[in-house]
Structure formats: structure tokens, C-alpha cells
Coordinates of C-alpha atoms in Angstrom, one line a residue:
M1 CA -17.1 -6.0 -23.1
S2 CA -20.8 -5.1 -22.5
F3 CA -22.3 -7.4 -19.9
D4 CA -24.3 -9.2 -22.8
G5 CA -26.1 -12.5 -22.8
L6 CA -23.2 -14.9 -23.4
F7 CA -21.7 -13.6 -20.1
V8 CA -24.6 -14.1 -18.2
H9 CA -24.6 -17.5 -19.5
A10 CA -21.1 -18.2 -18.0
L11 CA -22.0 -16.3 -14.5
T12 CA -25.0 -18.4 -14.3
D13 CA -23.2 -21.2 -13.8
E14 CA -20.7 -19.7 -11.3
L15 CA -23.6 -18.0 -9.0
K16 CA -25.5 -21.6 -9.3
E17 CA -22.5 -23.6 -7.8
I18 CA -21.9 -21.1 -4.8
C19 CA -25.4 -19.6 -4.3
E20 CA -27.8 -22.3 -4.6
G21 CA -29.6 -23.9 -1.5
G22 CA -28.1 -20.8 0.1
R23 CA -30.1 -19.0 2.9
I24 CA -30.5 -15.0 2.8
S25 CA -28.8 -14.1 6.3
K26 CA -29.1 -10.0 5.6
I27 CA -30.5 -7.6 2.8
Q28 CA -28.9 -4.3 2.3
Q29 CA -29.3 -1.4 -0.3
P30 CA -26.1 0.8 -0.2
Y31 CA -27.2 3.0 -3.0
E32 CA -30.4 3.8 -4.9
N33 CA -30.0 1.2 -7.5
E34 CA -28.1 -1.7 -5.6
V35 CA -29.0 -4.5 -3.3
I36 CA -26.4 -6.9 -1.6
L37 CA -27.7 -10.1 -0.6
K38 CA -25.9 -11.9 2.4
I39 CA -25.8 -15.5 1.5
R40 CA -25.0 -18.2 4.1
A41 CA -24.1 -21.3 1.4
N42 CA -22.1 -24.3 1.8
R43 CA -20.9 -23.3 5.0
K44 CA -19.6 -19.8 3.8
N45 CA -20.8 -16.3 3.8
V46 CA -21.0 -14.4 0.3
S47 CA -22.3 -11.4 -0.8
L48 CA -24.5 -11.1 -3.9
L49 CA -24.5 -7.7 -5.6
L50 CA -27.9 -7.1 -8.1
S51 CA -27.3 -4.1 -9.7
A52 CA -29.9 -1.8 -11.8
H53 CA -27.4 0.9 -12.5
P54 CA -28.0 2.5 -15.9
Q55 CA -24.6 2.4 -16.8
Y56 CA -23.0 -0.5 -14.7
A57 CA -26.1 -2.9 -14.2
R58 CA -24.8 -6.4 -13.5
V59 CA -24.9 -9.5 -11.1
Q60 CA -22.1 -11.0 -9.3
L61 CA -20.7 -12.1 -5.9
T62 CA -18.2 -9.5 -4.4
T63 CA -15.5 -8.9 -1.5
I64 CA -16.0 -5.0 -1.7
P65 CA -17.3 -3.5 1.6
F66 CA -20.6 -1.3 0.7
E67 CA -21.2 1.7 3.2
N68 CA -25.0 1.5 4.1
P69 CA -27.3 4.7 4.1
D70 CA -28.4 5.7 7.9
S71 CA -32.2 4.3 7.1
P72 CA -33.0 1.6 5.0
P73 CA -34.8 2.7 1.6
H74 CA -38.3 1.3 1.0
Y75 CA -37.4 -1.1 -1.4
C76 CA -34.8 -2.6 1.1
M77 CA -37.4 -3.2 3.7
I78 CA -39.5 -4.9 1.3
L79 CA -37.0 -7.4 0.3
R80 CA -36.3 -7.9 3.9
K81 CA -40.0 -8.5 4.9
Y82 CA -40.3 -11.2 2.2
L83 CA -36.8 -12.7 1.6
D84 CA -35.0 -12.5 4.9
G85 CA -34.2 -16.1 5.9
A86 CA -35.6 -17.6 2.4
V87 CA -33.6 -20.0 0.7
I88 CA -32.5 -20.1 -2.9
E89 CA -33.9 -22.9 -4.7
S90 CA -32.7 -22.1 -8.1
I91 CA -30.9 -19.6 -10.5
T92 CA -32.0 -19.6 -13.9
Q93 CA -31.1 -17.3 -17.0
K94 CA -34.0 -16.5 -19.4
E95 CA -33.0 -17.9 -22.5
N96 CA -29.6 -16.3 -23.4
D97 CA -31.1 -12.9 -22.4
R98 CA -29.4 -10.6 -19.7
Q99 CA -32.1 -11.7 -17.3
L100 CA -31.6 -13.7 -14.1
V101 CA -34.2 -15.4 -12.1
F102 CA -33.4 -16.0 -8.4
S103 CA -36.2 -18.6 -6.8
F104 CA -36.7 -18.5 -3.5
K105 CA -38.9 -20.4 -1.0
S106 CA -39.9 -19.1 2.6
R107 CA -42.3 -18.6 5.2
N108 CA -44.6 -15.7 5.8
E109 CA -45.8 -14.1 8.9
L110 CA -48.2 -16.6 9.2
G111 CA -45.9 -19.8 8.8
D112 CA -47.0 -20.3 5.5
M113 CA -44.6 -21.6 2.6
E114 CA -44.4 -18.9 -0.2
H115 CA -42.5 -19.1 -3.4
L116 CA -40.9 -15.8 -4.6
S117 CA -38.8 -14.7 -7.9
L118 CA -36.2 -11.8 -7.8
I119 CA -35.9 -11.0 -11.3
V120 CA -32.9 -9.0 -12.4
E121 CA -33.2 -7.3 -15.8
I122 CA -29.9 -5.8 -17.3
M123 CA -31.3 -3.7 -20.1
G124 CA -29.2 -0.6 -19.6
R125 CA -31.0 2.4 -18.4
H126 CA -34.3 0.4 -18.2
S127 CA -32.5 -2.1 -15.9
N128 CA -34.5 -3.3 -12.8
I129 CA -34.9 -5.6 -10.0
L130 CA -38.7 -7.0 -9.7
L131 CA -39.7 -9.0 -6.5
V132 CA -42.5 -11.4 -8.0
N133 CA -45.0 -13.6 -6.1
T134 CA -44.4 -16.7 -8.5
P135 CA -47.5 -18.8 -8.0
D136 CA -49.9 -15.5 -8.4
N137 CA -47.4 -13.7 -11.2
K138 CA -47.9 -10.6 -9.2
L139 CA -45.3 -8.1 -8.9
I140 CA -44.8 -7.3 -5.1
D141 CA -42.4 -4.3 -5.5
A142 CA -39.7 -3.0 -8.1
I143 CA -36.5 -1.3 -7.5
R144 CA -37.3 1.2 -9.9
H145 CA -41.2 1.9 -10.7
V146 CA -42.3 2.5 -14.3
P147 CA -45.8 3.3 -14.6
A148 CA -48.2 3.1 -17.7
S149 CA -47.5 6.4 -18.8
Q150 CA -44.0 5.6 -19.2
N151 CA -44.2 2.2 -20.8
T152 CA -47.3 1.0 -22.7
Y153 CA -46.0 -2.5 -23.1
R154 CA -46.0 -3.1 -19.1
T155 CA -46.5 -1.5 -16.1
L156 CA -44.0 -2.2 -13.3
L157 CA -45.9 -0.9 -10.1
P158 CA -46.6 -3.1 -6.8
G159 CA -49.9 -5.3 -7.3
A160 CA -49.4 -5.4 -11.1
E161 CA -49.3 -8.4 -13.2
Y162 CA -45.8 -9.5 -14.1
R163 CA -45.2 -9.2 -17.9
P164 CA -41.9 -10.4 -18.8
A165 CA -39.5 -7.9 -21.1
P166 CA -40.3 -8.1 -24.5
D167 CA -38.6 -11.1 -26.7
Q168 CA -36.1 -9.8 -28.9
Q169 CA -37.3 -13.0 -31.5
K170 CA -33.6 -14.2 -31.7
Y171 CA -32.4 -17.5 -31.7
N172 CA -30.7 -18.7 -28.3
P173 CA -27.1 -19.6 -29.8
F174 CA -26.7 -22.5 -27.3
N175 CA -29.7 -24.3 -29.0
Y176 CA -28.7 -23.1 -32.4
D177 CA -28.2 -25.6 -35.3
G178 CA -29.6 -23.7 -38.4
P179 CA -27.6 -22.4 -41.2
F180 CA -24.6 -19.7 -40.9
P181 CA -24.5 -17.9 -44.1
V182 CA -21.9 -15.5 -43.7
S183 CA -19.1 -16.8 -46.1
D184 CA -19.9 -14.3 -48.8
L185 CA -20.3 -11.3 -46.4
N186 CA -17.7 -9.0 -45.6
T187 CA -16.4 -8.6 -41.9
K188 CA -18.9 -6.0 -41.1
D189 CA -22.0 -7.6 -42.4
K190 CA -20.9 -10.9 -40.9
I191 CA -20.9 -9.1 -37.3
K192 CA -24.4 -7.5 -38.2
W193 CA -25.6 -11.1 -38.9
V194 CA -24.7 -12.6 -35.6
Q195 CA -26.1 -9.8 -33.7
S196 CA -29.3 -9.7 -35.2
T197 CA -29.9 -13.5 -35.7
L198 CA -28.3 -14.8 -32.2
Q199 CA -29.6 -13.8 -28.7
G200 CA -27.3 -12.3 -26.3
F201 CA -24.2 -11.6 -28.6
G202 CA -22.5 -8.0 -27.5
K203 CA -20.6 -6.4 -29.8
D204 CA -17.5 -7.6 -28.6
S205 CA -18.5 -11.2 -28.8
A206 CA -19.8 -10.8 -32.2
V207 CA -16.6 -9.4 -33.2
E208 CA -14.4 -12.0 -31.8
L209 CA -16.8 -14.9 -33.6
V210 CA -16.2 -13.4 -36.9
H211 CA -12.3 -13.0 -36.1
R212 CA -12.3 -16.5 -35.6
I213 CA -14.1 -17.6 -38.5
E214 CA -12.0 -15.5 -40.8
T215 CA -8.7 -16.7 -39.3
Q216 CA -9.6 -20.4 -38.8
T217 CA -10.5 -20.8 -42.9
E218 CA -9.6 -24.6 -42.7
D219 CA -12.8 -24.8 -40.9
S220 CA -16.3 -24.2 -41.9
P221 CA -17.9 -21.0 -39.9
E222 CA -20.4 -23.7 -38.6
T223 CA -17.6 -25.5 -37.2
V224 CA -15.7 -22.4 -35.8
Y225 CA -19.3 -21.4 -34.5
Q226 CA -19.7 -24.5 -32.3
Q227 CA -16.1 -24.5 -30.9
F228 CA -16.7 -20.8 -30.1
M229 CA -19.9 -21.6 -28.2
Q230 CA -18.1 -24.6 -26.4
M231 CA -15.7 -22.1 -24.9
F232 CA -18.7 -21.0 -22.5
S233 CA -19.0 -24.7 -20.7
P234 CA -17.9 -23.9 -16.8
E235 CA -14.4 -26.0 -17.4
R236 CA -13.3 -23.8 -20.1
I237 CA -13.9 -20.1 -18.4
Q238 CA -10.9 -18.1 -18.3
P239 CA -11.9 -15.1 -16.8
T240 CA -9.6 -12.2 -18.4
L241 CA -9.0 -8.5 -17.8
I242 CA -7.4 -6.9 -21.4
K243 CA -5.7 -3.7 -20.7
N244 CA -4.7 -1.5 -23.8
G245 CA -3.6 2.1 -22.6
N246 CA -6.4 3.4 -20.3
K247 CA -9.0 1.0 -22.1
E248 CA -10.1 -1.9 -20.3
T249 CA -12.1 -5.0 -21.3
F250 CA -13.5 -7.9 -19.5
T251 CA -14.1 -11.4 -21.2
P252 CA -15.1 -14.6 -20.1
F253 CA -12.0 -16.2 -21.8
D254 CA -9.5 -14.7 -24.1
Y255 CA -10.8 -12.6 -26.9
H256 CA -8.2 -12.9 -29.7
S257 CA -9.2 -9.8 -31.5
I258 CA -8.9 -7.3 -28.6
E259 CA -5.2 -6.4 -28.4
G260 CA -3.6 -5.5 -24.8
E261 CA -2.2 -7.0 -21.7
R262 CA -4.1 -9.8 -20.3
I263 CA -4.7 -10.4 -16.8
S264 CA -6.4 -13.6 -15.3
Y265 CA -8.9 -13.9 -12.6
D266 CA -10.2 -17.1 -10.4
S267 CA -13.9 -16.0 -11.2
L268 CA -15.9 -14.0 -13.2
S269 CA -17.0 -12.3 -10.1
S270 CA -13.5 -11.2 -9.1
L271 CA -13.0 -10.1 -12.4
M272 CA -16.2 -7.8 -12.3
D273 CA -14.8 -6.6 -9.1
R274 CA -11.7 -5.5 -10.5
Y275 CA -13.3 -4.0 -13.5
F276 CA -16.4 -2.0 -12.0
Q277 CA -15.3 -1.3 -8.6
D278 CA -13.4 2.2 -9.4
K279 CA -15.8 2.9 -12.4
S280 CA -19.0 2.7 -10.2
E281 CA -17.5 4.1 -6.9
R282 CA -16.1 7.3 -9.2
D283 CA -19.5 7.4 -10.7
R284 CA -21.4 7.3 -7.2
V285 CA -18.8 9.9 -5.8
N286 CA -19.5 12.2 -9.2
Q287 CA -23.2 12.3 -8.6
Q288 CA -23.1 13.1 -4.8
A289 CA -20.1 15.3 -5.0
N290 CA -21.3 17.0 -8.2
D291 CA -22.7 20.2 -5.9
L292 CA -19.0 20.8 -4.1
T293 CA -17.2 20.5 -7.6
Q294 CA -19.3 23.1 -9.1
L295 CA -19.0 25.2 -5.8
V296 CA -15.2 24.6 -5.6
S297 CA -14.7 25.2 -9.3
T298 CA -16.8 28.4 -9.0
F299 CA -14.6 29.8 -6.2
Y300 CA -11.6 28.7 -8.6
Q301 CA -12.7 30.9 -11.4
K302 CA -13.7 33.9 -9.3
N303 CA -10.1 33.8 -7.9
E304 CA -8.5 33.4 -11.3
K305 CA -10.6 36.5 -12.5
K306 CA -9.4 38.5 -9.6
L307 CA -6.0 37.3 -9.8
K308 CA -5.8 38.7 -13.7
K309 CA -7.6 41.7 -12.5
L310 CA -4.7 42.5 -9.6
E311 CA -2.0 41.7 -11.6
K312 CA -3.2 44.3 -14.0
E313 CA -3.3 46.9 -11.3
L314 CA 0.2 46.0 -10.0
K315 CA 1.5 46.5 -13.7
E316 CA -0.2 50.1 -13.1
T317 CA 1.9 50.8 -10.0
E318 CA 5.4 50.5 -12.0
K319 CA 4.5 54.1 -13.2
A320 CA 5.2 55.2 -9.5
D321 CA 8.9 55.9 -9.9
Q322 CA 8.1 57.9 -12.9
L323 CA 5.6 60.2 -11.1
R324 CA 8.2 60.8 -7.9
V325 CA 10.7 61.4 -10.6
K326 CA 8.6 64.1 -12.4
G327 CA 7.5 65.7 -8.8
E328 CA 11.1 65.8 -7.7
V329 CA 12.3 67.4 -11.4
L330 CA 9.1 69.9 -11.0
T331 CA 10.0 71.0 -7.4
A332 CA 13.9 71.6 -8.3
Y333 CA 12.5 74.0 -11.1
L334 CA 9.6 75.8 -9.6
H335 CA 11.1 79.0 -10.4
E336 CA 11.0 78.2 -14.3
V337 CA 7.1 77.3 -13.8
K338 CA 4.3 79.6 -14.1
K339 CA 0.7 79.0 -13.3
G340 CA -1.5 78.6 -16.3
Q341 CA 0.8 76.2 -17.9
E342 CA -0.6 73.1 -19.2
K343 CA 2.9 71.4 -19.9
I344 CA 6.9 71.9 -19.5
D345 CA 9.9 70.3 -20.7
L346 CA 12.7 70.3 -18.2
P347 CA 16.0 68.5 -17.6
N348 CA 15.9 65.3 -15.8
F349 CA 18.9 65.1 -13.5
Y350 CA 18.5 61.5 -12.9
E351 CA 18.9 60.4 -16.6
E352 CA 22.2 63.0 -17.6
N353 CA 19.7 66.1 -17.7
Q354 CA 17.7 64.7 -20.7
M355 CA 14.4 66.6 -21.0
I356 CA 11.5 65.1 -19.7
S357 CA 7.9 66.2 -20.4
I358 CA 5.5 67.2 -17.4
Q359 CA 1.8 67.2 -17.8
L360 CA 0.7 70.4 -15.6
D361 CA -2.9 71.3 -14.2
P362 CA -3.3 75.2 -15.3
Q363 CA -5.6 76.0 -12.2
K364 CA -3.1 74.7 -9.8
T365 CA 0.1 76.5 -8.7
P366 CA 3.5 75.1 -9.7
A367 CA 4.1 73.9 -6.2
E368 CA 0.4 72.3 -6.1
N369 CA 1.2 70.4 -9.3
A370 CA 4.5 69.0 -7.6
Q371 CA 2.7 67.8 -4.7
K372 CA 0.0 66.1 -7.0
Y373 CA 2.6 64.0 -8.5
F374 CA 4.0 63.2 -5.1
S375 CA 0.5 62.1 -3.9
K376 CA -0.1 60.0 -6.7
Y377 CA 3.5 58.5 -6.2
Q378 CA 2.5 57.7 -2.6
K379 CA -0.6 56.3 -3.4
L380 CA 0.5 53.9 -5.9
K381 CA 3.6 53.0 -3.7
N382 CA 0.8 52.1 -1.1
A383 CA -1.2 50.1 -3.6
K384 CA 1.8 48.1 -4.5
V385 CA 2.3 46.7 -1.2
H386 CA -1.4 46.0 -0.7
L387 CA -1.7 44.4 -4.3
A388 CA 1.4 42.2 -3.4
Q389 CA -0.5 40.9 -0.6
Q390 CA -3.6 40.5 -2.3
I391 CA -2.0 38.6 -5.1
A392 CA -0.5 36.1 -2.6
S393 CA -3.6 35.8 -0.7
T394 CA -5.2 35.0 -4.1
K395 CA -3.0 32.6 -5.4
A396 CA -3.2 30.9 -2.1
E397 CA -6.7 30.4 -2.2
M398 CA -6.5 29.0 -6.1
A399 CA -3.8 26.7 -4.6
Y400 CA -6.4 25.6 -1.9
F401 CA -9.5 25.2 -4.4
D402 CA -7.2 23.4 -6.8
T403 CA -6.3 21.1 -3.9
L404 CA -9.8 20.4 -2.9
L405 CA -10.5 19.7 -6.8
T406 CA -7.8 17.4 -7.0
Q407 CA -9.3 15.5 -3.6
L408 CA -12.5 15.6 -5.1
S409 CA -11.5 13.6 -8.0
I410 CA -10.2 10.9 -6.0
A411 CA -12.6 10.9 -2.9
S412 CA -14.3 7.9 -1.8
I413 CA -18.4 8.3 -0.8
S414 CA -16.8 8.6 2.8
D415 CA -14.4 11.5 2.2
L416 CA -17.3 13.7 1.0
D417 CA -18.8 14.4 4.4
D418 CA -15.2 15.5 5.6
I419 CA -14.7 18.0 2.5
R420 CA -18.4 19.2 2.7
Q421 CA -17.5 19.9 6.7
E422 CA -14.3 21.7 5.8
L423 CA -16.1 24.1 3.3
R424 CA -18.5 24.8 6.2
D425 CA -15.7 25.6 8.7
G426 CA -14.2 27.7 6.2
G427 CA -17.1 29.7 5.5
Y428 CA -17.7 28.9 1.8
L429 CA -20.7 26.7 2.5
K430 CA -23.8 27.3 4.7
K431 CA -23.4 25.2 8.1
R432 CA -26.0 22.9 8.9
S433 CA -28.7 22.8 11.6
S434 CA -26.8 22.5 14.9
K435 CA -29.6 19.7 15.5
K436 CA -28.3 17.4 12.8
M437 CA -25.3 14.8 14.0
K438 CA -22.2 15.5 12.4
P439 CA -21.1 12.8 10.4
K440 CA -18.5 10.3 11.3
K441 CA -15.0 11.4 10.2
S442 CA -13.5 9.0 7.4
K443 CA -10.5 7.0 7.5
P444 CA -6.9 7.3 5.3
E445 CA -6.4 4.6 3.2
A446 CA -4.1 2.1 4.4
F447 CA -1.6 0.2 2.3
M448 CA 1.1 -2.7 2.7
S449 CA 4.4 -2.3 1.2
S450 CA 6.2 -5.2 -0.5
D451 CA 8.2 -5.9 2.6
G452 CA 5.4 -5.3 5.2
T453 CA 5.4 -1.7 6.1
S454 CA 2.4 0.2 7.2
I455 CA 1.7 3.1 4.7
L456 CA -1.1 5.6 5.1
V457 CA -2.6 8.1 2.3
G458 CA -4.9 11.0 3.5
K459 CA -7.5 11.6 0.6
N460 CA -8.7 14.9 2.0
N461 CA -7.6 18.0 4.3
T462 CA -9.2 16.6 7.4
Q463 CA -7.2 13.3 7.2
N464 CA -4.0 14.9 5.9
D465 CA -3.6 17.5 9.0
E466 CA -4.9 14.6 11.2
L467 CA -2.0 12.0 9.9
T468 CA 0.8 14.4 9.5
L469 CA 0.3 16.8 12.3
K470 CA -1.4 14.9 15.1
K471 CA -1.1 10.6 14.6
A472 CA 2.7 10.2 12.7
K473 CA 5.4 9.8 15.1
K474 CA 8.1 12.6 14.5
S475 CA 10.6 10.0 13.2
Y476 CA 8.2 8.4 10.3
W477 CA 8.4 9.6 6.8
W478 CA 6.0 11.8 4.8
A479 CA 5.9 11.8 0.9
H480 CA 3.7 14.3 -1.1
A481 CA 3.9 15.0 -4.8
K482 CA 6.2 18.0 -5.5
D483 CA 4.6 21.2 -6.0
I484 CA 1.1 20.2 -6.9
P485 CA -2.2 19.4 -5.3
G486 CA -2.0 15.6 -3.6
S487 CA -2.5 13.4 -0.5
H488 CA -0.3 13.2 2.5
V489 CA 1.5 9.9 2.8
I490 CA 2.8 8.5 6.0
I491 CA 5.6 5.6 6.2
E492 CA 4.9 4.2 9.6
D493 CA 8.8 3.4 9.8
S494 CA 11.6 5.3 11.4
E495 CA 14.1 3.5 8.9
P496 CA 11.9 2.7 5.8
S497 CA 13.7 0.2 3.2
E498 CA 14.4 2.0 -0.2
K499 CA 11.9 -0.2 -1.8
T500 CA 9.0 1.0 0.8
I501 CA 10.0 4.7 0.1
E502 CA 9.6 3.8 -3.8
E503 CA 6.2 2.6 -3.0
A504 CA 5.1 5.2 -0.7
C505 CA 6.3 7.6 -3.6
M506 CA 4.2 5.9 -6.2
L507 CA 1.2 6.4 -3.9
A508 CA 1.9 9.9 -3.3
A509 CA 2.0 10.4 -7.2
Y510 CA -1.3 8.1 -7.9
Y511 CA -3.1 10.2 -5.1
S512 CA -2.2 13.6 -6.8
K513 CA -3.4 16.0 -9.7
Y514 CA -0.9 13.9 -11.8
R515 CA -2.1 10.5 -11.6
L516 CA -2.1 10.0 -14.8
S517 CA 1.5 11.2 -15.8
S518 CA 4.7 9.7 -15.7
S519 CA 7.7 10.4 -14.0
V520 CA 6.0 12.4 -11.1
P521 CA 8.3 14.5 -8.7
V522 CA 7.4 13.4 -5.2
D523 CA 9.4 14.7 -2.2
V524 CA 10.3 12.8 0.6
V525 CA 11.0 13.8 4.3
Q526 CA 11.0 12.8 8.0
V527 CA 7.9 14.3 9.9
R528 CA 9.9 16.3 11.9
Q529 CA 10.8 18.6 9.3
I530 CA 7.1 19.3 8.5
K531 CA 5.6 22.5 9.7
K532 CA 2.3 24.1 9.3
P533 CA 2.5 28.3 9.4
N534 CA 0.0 30.1 11.3
G535 CA -3.3 30.8 9.7
A536 CA -2.5 28.5 6.7
K537 CA -5.4 26.7 5.1
P538 CA -6.3 22.9 6.0
G539 CA -3.7 20.6 4.5
Y540 CA -1.2 23.3 3.5
V541 CA 2.1 22.6 5.1
I542 CA 5.9 23.7 4.6
Y543 CA 9.1 21.6 4.9
E544 CA 12.7 21.2 4.2
G545 CA 15.5 19.0 3.9
Q546 CA 13.9 16.8 1.2
S547 CA 14.9 14.4 -1.3
T548 CA 13.0 14.2 -4.3
Y549 CA 12.1 10.9 -6.2
F550 CA 10.6 10.4 -9.9
V551 CA 8.0 7.7 -10.1
T552 CA 5.3 6.4 -12.4
P553 CA 2.0 5.7 -10.9
S554 CA 0.0 2.5 -11.6
A555 CA -3.7 1.4 -10.7
E556 CA -2.6 -2.2 -10.4
A557 CA 0.7 -1.6 -8.2
V558 CA -1.8 0.8 -5.9
R559 CA -4.2 -2.2 -6.0
S560 CA -1.4 -4.8 -5.0
L561 CA -0.6 -2.4 -2.0
K562 CA -4.2 -2.4 -0.7
A563 CA -3.9 -3.8 2.9

């Protein structure tokens, strides 16, 4: 579902209960459009995420750890200046719109009391987070500046007068007691009337209300509407994730109009952590990894073209034996060949003396013509060996770049520096200035099997080599998707249970090129059986004595095993 006004209404009650009266202890801005407020409230520390992301704008409490930039952005410094140590006086929603206002009181540098508002506007690509001096109604700063040239209705620059976003001229559904003239409308027009009349109704919510009106025919539309709105009271909220194939929807309670498997959560914030974590993280990674993905894709495509060319040239070498045969037949019958001939037919003693046609250079002697065939034969014979080596090398390069593309598709932000450095070390990317500090190496993903065994998953070649060849004991067990790019998985146990092995295989399948497939083959072998050939690419190993399991990767199962 969209993060609509109804959802914000329910979320406001959740935030008020936990955050009101709390004090800001820390402020972070891990990404361009997102701010984390660390709050000490009711003797607990909580993290409040405020996001103005163009696609995933939202407000929620979160337990997901975020990595911060080396130096805080300008907006983060402004928030720290004004809100560090501030107390949250109130949290309110503007009507039933997707706007939340956090009201603060704090003391300025002179010790005087200040009243400030942090206004989060969730409006798709126009989303913003605004810090306003409440008494003066002046904008201190915005996470996204909007000059008058971009928006003639209002300017969002430091020092400008704060002007609220334009009113949609709709009724607040929590106060609406007017007519509900939908009985004679078709389903599509009913939905249209709800969304055009009532503020904060996203498409899913409007469809759900109409679905209830059309299925609860014993009650009037007004009665069904009032019952629906009562579901948004705090005691009736039931945060629900609905899964239908690869599509996921989150709702404040069970929406009967949406088909799929239901998963309940303790809070709206924990529901959003589950729904947005992979999506927003994947979006950030894609943005930061875009240059790497293009680079690696280009190298892969170049090698793909090279391979086709080499295989075509290799096919040409199949003519080598024909040239040798013609040279030998010509040599055997030199006495029958005369200089100046352009062609001669001679019996081929390799094919029961069937006649073979041999082209000749009239400018050369019979012996020179025979030598010409032997020279061409030798050239193609040497080329065949060289081409076979080139083809093997090119296939290895393609497999390597295919592995990198898979790793980029499952990478976290912290993994990208490792992959970038690996490309530099391999000469595929220009090396950074020696003056700059090398980024800290990322760590493998840690999981815990159902019976408490530690399982580690390498998500890039640096981690894979480190895990398998340096850190893992020889008696530990290793898993990897069979014959496809994927992660090295280490079971940190010499005698793991069958259940642990199956869970490790599921992780290996999930962190592979076939993560969306079913019945993925995964090889399992003890670490002592793993070898790295001399000169092999990062992450490449060979092994023997493996057992093969067939498993179906599951995102839910992966989350349940996360340590």
C-alpha cells in the first residue's frame, strides 16, 4: 500500500506513545534524504527515521543499523545545532494529510528557550523535511532546497517564510459525516469518489473501503464507512504484511480486498522495517553501484564478443588437416605436377585413392606449392593451441565478471568499497590516490542456524577468499551454489546437523545468481577439500568430494536466520 494519510494517522498514535516527552540524544544523516533522531524516552533509547526519499518517503521507528558518512552533511549539522538535547513536546498530523509535525522545545546558545518544528512532508518526489522557527514561522533549513524558480507557490530556502503545502480541498475522513452517495455507482466510480472526496485515502485503502461496502450489503454505505474508520483506533490496529508471489503490501490492519499470505507484526514501525529494508537498501546500493555495474557489464560484453570471434577463428583451424593431406599428396605426386598449373586432381591415399582437387599457384614450383600447404597447416595448428588458451582465458574472464554482477546485485553499501578495490587491484579501474585512506573492509553476513550454529556468508570476493582460505578451520563445512556465481558459505562446525547443512545451502542459494529460482543445486564439502589454483581470479576455488543438495531460497527464511 502507499504510505497514505490513513496509515500516517495510525502511525502518529504509535509515535506519540513512544516519543512524546523524549529528548534528542543524537542526530545522524546516513543518506542524502534521510535523518535518524536518537531519542531517549521512557527510559529507553529509540531511533526515529525521517525519510524524504523520492520513492520510499516515510516516518518510522527503526531497529536497522545505518552507516554514517565520514563527515556529517550540512543539514545534519544544522539539526544538531538546533535540536541536540531538545525535548519533543508533541507529534501531530496535519488533518489527514501525509504531513507530520514534531514540535520541540530547546535552549539556544544563550540559554534562552526556543520552540521549533520539524515538519516531514511525505509527497513522493516532492517529499521534504523542514526545520522551522515556530514563533517567527521562518524556515531555518530544509533537507531539499526548492527555490522560487522551481516552485512559484512557495520557496523552501533558509530564512524564507514557511508556507504549508497546498491544501487538497478534501474532507478529513475522521470528521466527515456528510452523505455517501455511492450506491448507484460502479466499483471504479465508487473508488474514484472516495479518493476525490476524502483526504488521505490511497488507492489500496479506497479499494478496501469499496470492497467492504459491496460485500456488506446488509449495512448502508455510511455504516460500513464508519466501521472502517473505527479500525484506525490504536487498540484495533493490526500491522499486516500481505505477500502474493513476489508482490508485498503493508496495511495497518487486514485488508480483505488484497489476496495473499498474511504476516502480522507487533507495531507499524516493525512492519515498515520489514517492508522497506530490502527495497530502500537495494535502491541506495543501485545508485552508488551504478558506475561499477556499468563498468563490469561493459567488460562482460566485450569478452562475450571476443569469445564469438575466437570460436569463429577456432572453427577455421578445422581445415588444418585438409591442408596437411593436400601437402602430403602433392609431395607424393610431385613428378606428375608441372609448373604453371592452377589446379590438379590426384588420388588421395588417405581416402582409398579417391580423387582430391588441389589448387596450385602457377608462379610456384610443385615443391613450393607443397611447402605452401605445409606452412598453412603449421600456422593453423599453432593457432589452434593459442586459440584454445585464449578461449579458456576469455571464458574465465566472463565467469569472473558474471560473479561480480551477481555480487553487485546482492551487495550492501559496505560491500561496494571491497568490490571497487578489487577492480582497482585487477587493473580494471583506475587506482585511487595513495594519499586517500583505504576504506575499512566490510564483514561477512552472520547467521545462526535453528540449532544455534554460526553460519557466515561472504558477499564479495574479498570476503569469500578471507572466509574460506584464511579464517575457516579445515574441519568446517563449505557450501556454494553449484556451477553458478554466488557466495561462499561457511558452517562454523566440524559436525553440523543435517538441518544446519540444509539452512546453509538455502543461504548459499539465496546469495547466488539463482536466488529467485526453485530447487537450486548447492555443493557442500569440508573446507580441507577446497583449493585455489595458482593465478586464479579472486573468489575462485576448486574442490572435490562434494555432496549436492537441492533447495529453494526464501527471503523470509533468510531473515529468520539473521544473527
